[in-house]
Coordinates of C-alpha atoms in Angstrom, one line a residue:
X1 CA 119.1 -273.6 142.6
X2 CA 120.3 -273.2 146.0
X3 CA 123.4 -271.4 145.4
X4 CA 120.8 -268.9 143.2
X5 CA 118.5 -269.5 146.9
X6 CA 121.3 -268.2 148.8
X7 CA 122.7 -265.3 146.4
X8 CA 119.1 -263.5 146.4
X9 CA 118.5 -263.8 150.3
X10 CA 121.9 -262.3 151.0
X11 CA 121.1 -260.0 148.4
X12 CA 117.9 -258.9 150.2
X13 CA 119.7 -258.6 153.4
X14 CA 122.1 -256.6 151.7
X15 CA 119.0 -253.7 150.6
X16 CA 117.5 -254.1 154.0
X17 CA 120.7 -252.6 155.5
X18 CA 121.2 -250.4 153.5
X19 CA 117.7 -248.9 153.9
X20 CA 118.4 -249.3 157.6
X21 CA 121.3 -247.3 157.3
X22 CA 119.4 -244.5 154.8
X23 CA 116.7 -244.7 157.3
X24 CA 118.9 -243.7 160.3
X25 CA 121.1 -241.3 158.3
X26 CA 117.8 -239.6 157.0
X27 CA 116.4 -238.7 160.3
X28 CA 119.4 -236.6 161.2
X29 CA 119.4 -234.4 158.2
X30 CA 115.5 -234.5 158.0
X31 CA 114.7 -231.3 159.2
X32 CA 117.2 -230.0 157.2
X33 CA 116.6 -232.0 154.0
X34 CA 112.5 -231.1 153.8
X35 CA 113.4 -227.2 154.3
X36 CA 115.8 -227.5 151.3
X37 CA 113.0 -229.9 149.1
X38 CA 110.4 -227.6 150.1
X39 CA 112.1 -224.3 149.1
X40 CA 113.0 -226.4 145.5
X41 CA 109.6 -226.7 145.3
X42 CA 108.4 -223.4 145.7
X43 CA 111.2 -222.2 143.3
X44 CA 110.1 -224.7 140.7
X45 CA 106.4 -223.4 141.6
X46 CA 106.8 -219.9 141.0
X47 CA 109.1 -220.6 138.1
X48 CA 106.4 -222.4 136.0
X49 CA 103.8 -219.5 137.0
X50 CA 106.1 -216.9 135.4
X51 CA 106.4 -219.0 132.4
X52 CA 102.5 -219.7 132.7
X53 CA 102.0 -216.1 132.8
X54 CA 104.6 -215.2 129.6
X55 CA 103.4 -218.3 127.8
X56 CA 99.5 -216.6 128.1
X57 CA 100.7 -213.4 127.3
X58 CA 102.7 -214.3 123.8
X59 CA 99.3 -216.5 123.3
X60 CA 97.0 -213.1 123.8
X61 CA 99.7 -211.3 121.5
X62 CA 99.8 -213.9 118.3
X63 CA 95.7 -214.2 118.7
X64 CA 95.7 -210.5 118.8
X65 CA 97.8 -210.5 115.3
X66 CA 96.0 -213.1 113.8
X67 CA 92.5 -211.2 114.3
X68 CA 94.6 -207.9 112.5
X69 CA 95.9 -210.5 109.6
X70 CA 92.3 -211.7 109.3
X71 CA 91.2 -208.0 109.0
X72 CA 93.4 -206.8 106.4
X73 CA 92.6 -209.3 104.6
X74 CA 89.1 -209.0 104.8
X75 CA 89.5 -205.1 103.7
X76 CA 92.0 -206.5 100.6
X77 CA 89.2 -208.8 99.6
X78 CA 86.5 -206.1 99.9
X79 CA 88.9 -204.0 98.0
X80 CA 89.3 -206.0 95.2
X81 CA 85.6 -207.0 95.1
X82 CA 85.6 -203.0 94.6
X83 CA 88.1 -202.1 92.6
X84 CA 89.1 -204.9 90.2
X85 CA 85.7 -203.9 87.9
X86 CA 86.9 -200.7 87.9
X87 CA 89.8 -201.5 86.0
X88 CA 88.7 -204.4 83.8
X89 CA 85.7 -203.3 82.8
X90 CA 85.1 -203.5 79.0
X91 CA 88.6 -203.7 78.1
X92 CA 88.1 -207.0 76.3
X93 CA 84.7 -206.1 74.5
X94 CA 84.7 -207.8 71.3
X95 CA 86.9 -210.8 72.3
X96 CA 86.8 -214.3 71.7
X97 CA 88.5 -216.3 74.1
X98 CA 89.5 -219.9 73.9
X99 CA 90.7 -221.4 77.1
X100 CA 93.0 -224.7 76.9
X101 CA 93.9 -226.2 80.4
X102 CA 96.3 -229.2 80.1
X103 CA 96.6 -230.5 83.3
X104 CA 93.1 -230.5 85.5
X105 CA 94.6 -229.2 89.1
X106 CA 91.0 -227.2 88.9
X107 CA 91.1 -223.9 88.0
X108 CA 88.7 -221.4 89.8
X109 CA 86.0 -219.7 88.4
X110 CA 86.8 -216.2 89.3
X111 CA 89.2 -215.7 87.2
X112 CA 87.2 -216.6 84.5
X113 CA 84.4 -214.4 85.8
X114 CA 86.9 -211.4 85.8
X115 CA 87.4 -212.7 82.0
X116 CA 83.3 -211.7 81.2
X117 CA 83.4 -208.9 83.5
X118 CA 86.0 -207.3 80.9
X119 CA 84.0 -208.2 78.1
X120 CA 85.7 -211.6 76.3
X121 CA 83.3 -213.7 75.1
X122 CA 84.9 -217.2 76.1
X123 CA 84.4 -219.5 73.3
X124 CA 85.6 -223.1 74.6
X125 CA 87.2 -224.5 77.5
X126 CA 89.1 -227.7 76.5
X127 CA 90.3 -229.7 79.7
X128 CA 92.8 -232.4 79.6
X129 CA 92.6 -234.7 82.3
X130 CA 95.0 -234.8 84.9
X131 CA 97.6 -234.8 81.8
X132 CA 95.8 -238.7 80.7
X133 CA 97.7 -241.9 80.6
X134 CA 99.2 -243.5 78.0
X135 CA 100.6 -246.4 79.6
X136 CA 98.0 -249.0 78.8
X137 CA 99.0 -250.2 75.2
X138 CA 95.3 -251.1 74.4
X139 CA 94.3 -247.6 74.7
X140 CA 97.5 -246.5 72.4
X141 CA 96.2 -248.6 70.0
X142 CA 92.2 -247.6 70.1
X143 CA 93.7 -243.6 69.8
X144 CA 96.6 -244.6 66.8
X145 CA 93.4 -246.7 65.1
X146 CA 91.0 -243.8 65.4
X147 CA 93.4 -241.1 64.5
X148 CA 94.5 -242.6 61.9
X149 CA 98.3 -242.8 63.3
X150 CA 100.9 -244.9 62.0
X151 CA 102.7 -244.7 65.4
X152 CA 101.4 -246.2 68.9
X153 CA 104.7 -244.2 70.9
X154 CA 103.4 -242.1 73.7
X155 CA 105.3 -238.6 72.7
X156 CA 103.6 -239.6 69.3
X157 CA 100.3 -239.8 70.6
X158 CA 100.4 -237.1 72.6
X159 CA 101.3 -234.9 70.2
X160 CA 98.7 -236.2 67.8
X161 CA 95.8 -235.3 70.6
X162 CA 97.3 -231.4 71.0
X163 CA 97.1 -231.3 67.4
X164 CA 92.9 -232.7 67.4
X165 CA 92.1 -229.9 70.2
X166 CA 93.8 -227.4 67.8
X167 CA 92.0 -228.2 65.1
X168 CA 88.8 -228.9 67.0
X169 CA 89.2 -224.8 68.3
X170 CA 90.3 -223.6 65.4
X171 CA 87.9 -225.3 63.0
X172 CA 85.1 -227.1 65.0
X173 CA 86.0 -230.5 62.1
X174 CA 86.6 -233.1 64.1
X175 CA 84.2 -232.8 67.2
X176 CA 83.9 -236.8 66.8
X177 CA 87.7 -237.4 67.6
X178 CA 87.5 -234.7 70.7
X179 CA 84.1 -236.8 71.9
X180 CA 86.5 -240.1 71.6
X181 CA 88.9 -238.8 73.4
X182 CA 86.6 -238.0 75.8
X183 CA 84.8 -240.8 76.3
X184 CA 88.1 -242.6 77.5
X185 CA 88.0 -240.3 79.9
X186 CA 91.1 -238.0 78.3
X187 CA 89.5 -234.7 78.4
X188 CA 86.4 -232.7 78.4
X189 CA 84.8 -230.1 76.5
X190 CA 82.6 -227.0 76.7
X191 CA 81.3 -224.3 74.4
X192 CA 81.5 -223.3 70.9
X193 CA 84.3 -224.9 68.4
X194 CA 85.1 -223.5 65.6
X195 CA 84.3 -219.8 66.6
X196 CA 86.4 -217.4 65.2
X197 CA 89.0 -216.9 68.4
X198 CA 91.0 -213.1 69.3
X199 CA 93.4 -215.0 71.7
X200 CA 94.1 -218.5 73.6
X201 CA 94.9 -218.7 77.1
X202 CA 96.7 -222.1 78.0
X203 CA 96.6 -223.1 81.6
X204 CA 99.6 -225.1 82.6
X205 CA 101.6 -226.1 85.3
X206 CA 101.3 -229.2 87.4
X207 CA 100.8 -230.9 90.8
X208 CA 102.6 -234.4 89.2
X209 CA 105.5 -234.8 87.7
X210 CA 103.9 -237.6 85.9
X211 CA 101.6 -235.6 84.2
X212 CA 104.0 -233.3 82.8
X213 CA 103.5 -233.2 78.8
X214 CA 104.3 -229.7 78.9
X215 CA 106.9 -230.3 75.9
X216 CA 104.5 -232.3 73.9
X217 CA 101.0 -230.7 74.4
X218 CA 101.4 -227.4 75.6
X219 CA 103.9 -226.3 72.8
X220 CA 102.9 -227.6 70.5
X221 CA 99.2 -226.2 71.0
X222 CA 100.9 -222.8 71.8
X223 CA 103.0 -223.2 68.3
X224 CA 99.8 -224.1 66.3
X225 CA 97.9 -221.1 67.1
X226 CA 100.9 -218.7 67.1
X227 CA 101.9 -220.0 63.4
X228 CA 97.8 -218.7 62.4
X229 CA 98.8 -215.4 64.2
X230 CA 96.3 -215.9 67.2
X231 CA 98.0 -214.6 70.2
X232 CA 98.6 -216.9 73.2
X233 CA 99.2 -216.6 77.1
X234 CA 100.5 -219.1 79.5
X235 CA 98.7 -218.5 82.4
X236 CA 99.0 -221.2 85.8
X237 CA 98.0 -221.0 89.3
X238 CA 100.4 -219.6 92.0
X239 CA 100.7 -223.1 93.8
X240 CA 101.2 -225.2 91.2
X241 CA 104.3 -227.8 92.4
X242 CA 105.8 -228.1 88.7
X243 CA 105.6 -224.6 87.2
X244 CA 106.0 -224.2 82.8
X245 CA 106.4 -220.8 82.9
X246 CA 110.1 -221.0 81.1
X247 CA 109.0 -223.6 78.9
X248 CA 106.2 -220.7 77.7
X249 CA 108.5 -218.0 77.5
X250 CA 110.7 -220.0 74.8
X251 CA 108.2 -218.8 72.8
X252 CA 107.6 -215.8 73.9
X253 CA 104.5 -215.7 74.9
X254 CA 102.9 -213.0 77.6
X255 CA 102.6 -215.3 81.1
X256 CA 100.9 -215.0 83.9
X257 CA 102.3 -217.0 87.1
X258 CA 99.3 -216.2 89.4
X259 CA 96.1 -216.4 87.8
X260 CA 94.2 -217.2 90.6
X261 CA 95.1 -214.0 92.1
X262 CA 93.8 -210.6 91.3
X263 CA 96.5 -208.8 90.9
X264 CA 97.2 -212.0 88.2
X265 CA 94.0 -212.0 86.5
X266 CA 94.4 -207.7 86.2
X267 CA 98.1 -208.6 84.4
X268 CA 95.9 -211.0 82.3
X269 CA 93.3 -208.9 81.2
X270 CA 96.1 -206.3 80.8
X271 CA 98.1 -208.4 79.1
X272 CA 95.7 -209.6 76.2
X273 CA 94.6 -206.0 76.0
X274 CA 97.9 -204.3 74.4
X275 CA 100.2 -205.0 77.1
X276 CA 102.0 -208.6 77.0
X277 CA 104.7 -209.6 79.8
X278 CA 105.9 -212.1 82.0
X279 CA 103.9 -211.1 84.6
X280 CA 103.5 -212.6 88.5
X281 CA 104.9 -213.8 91.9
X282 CA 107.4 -216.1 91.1
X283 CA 111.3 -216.0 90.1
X284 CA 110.1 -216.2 86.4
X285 CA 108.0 -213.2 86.6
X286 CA 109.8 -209.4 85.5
X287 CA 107.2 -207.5 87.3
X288 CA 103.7 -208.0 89.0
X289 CA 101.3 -206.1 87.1
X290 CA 101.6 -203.7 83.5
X291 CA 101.1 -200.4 83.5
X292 CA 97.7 -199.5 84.5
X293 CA 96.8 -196.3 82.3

């Protein structure tokens, strides 16, 4: 303890002369020092005003682009609000449209308006929910004893609930295994089934990978109604994280990449009218739009 006593008074003494020495060292070079520290200053001053001064200036540029962004897109919209009618209009008088969406990202409704502005008549709109889950072996077996299934394997099963909403669309049958379905919260269901159908559009794509069923509901929906010679197109949304675009064109079906675009829900219309493609924004797409004559 006293040797620790001693080591922090000489220590002490040891600061105290050296701020001594500072001290007397400082006040010759004083006068000299604050001139140099003050002109620092006044350079760092006037150095952060002229970045002030760009900084405000790039601010008033980007706010200035932004307001011309939000402009043209504004006319766009107004544009399309304008235009699109103009082109769709009637096209698809006479049609009866199913709509099957297996994977419930929510689709908008515009698109489905542009749909009745061209004339369809849209028959049923079958929703799977969030691509259901078959992991709960209690459920498997409610679906396998209800469906009558000899199998409780999940590919099994989902395949076996594609083939009920084809049947359901195509025939209007078995309404009481689609209402099962849905009351375990699987899918749900709007509209006439069983109407006579011109075409099915199947919205895919996906947010999840693990609600991807793509190989074992969308195809073999998309099979089904090809193999009764009912045209189908693969339509999705242009944000979609997981798209099925190639897995649709296996089959060669017209698709549609960007159906919650206009210029997508033109190529769909389009498309269904006498002009099928692959159609859209994205790498899987040949070109944006048909020919518009």
């Amino acid at each position: 303890m006293i040797i620790d006593l001693k080591y922090h008074i000489a220590s002490l003494v040891a600061v105290f002369l050296a701020l001594g020495i500072g001290i007397l060292i400082g006040n010759n070079f004083s006068a000299v020092g604050n001139e140099i520290m003050v002109q620092q200053q006044k350079q760092l001053i006037d150095k952060l005003e002229r970045d002030f001064d760009q900084i405000r200036d790039e601010n008033k540029k980007v706010q200035h682009q932004i307001s011309e962004f939000k402009n043209a897109i504004n006319v766009h919209k107004q544009f399309e609000k304008q235009i699109v009618p103009q082109l769709v209009y009637g096209k698809l008088q006479g049609y009866n449209i199913a709509i099957i969406e297996t994977n419930n990202y929510g689709f908008h409704e515009d698109w489905m308006n542009t749909l009745k502005t061209a004339g369809a008549n849209i028959t049923s709109i079958t929703t799977v929910l969030g691509g259901f889950d078959l992991s709960d072996s209690k459920i498997r077996e409610k679906i396998a004893t209800k469906l009558l299934l000899t199998s409780k394997e999940e590919d099994d099963l989902t395949r076996a609930i594609a083939q009920e909403i084809n049947v359901a669309v195509m025939t209007g049958q078995n309404l009481e295994n689609l209402q099962f379905l849905e009351g375990l919260g699987f899918l749900k269901k709007v509209g006439n089934y069983g109407t006579p159908v011109n075409a099915v559009i199947v919205v895919g794509g996906s947010q999840d990978e693990k609600t991807v069923k793509v190989k074992n509901l969308d195809i073999p929906i998309m099979k089904y109604f090809l193999d009764h010679n009912i045209p189908v197109y693969g339509v999705e949304h242009t944000d979609v994280e997981i798209s099925y675009m190639k897995e649709y064109q296996k089959l060669k079906v017209a698709t549609i990449d960007n159906v919650d675009m206009v210029p997508g829900q033109v190529a769909l219309i389009r498309a269904i009218s006498g002009y099928p493609g692959d159609y859209g924004v994205k790498t899987t797409a040949k070109e944006l739009l048909p020919a518009l004559h």
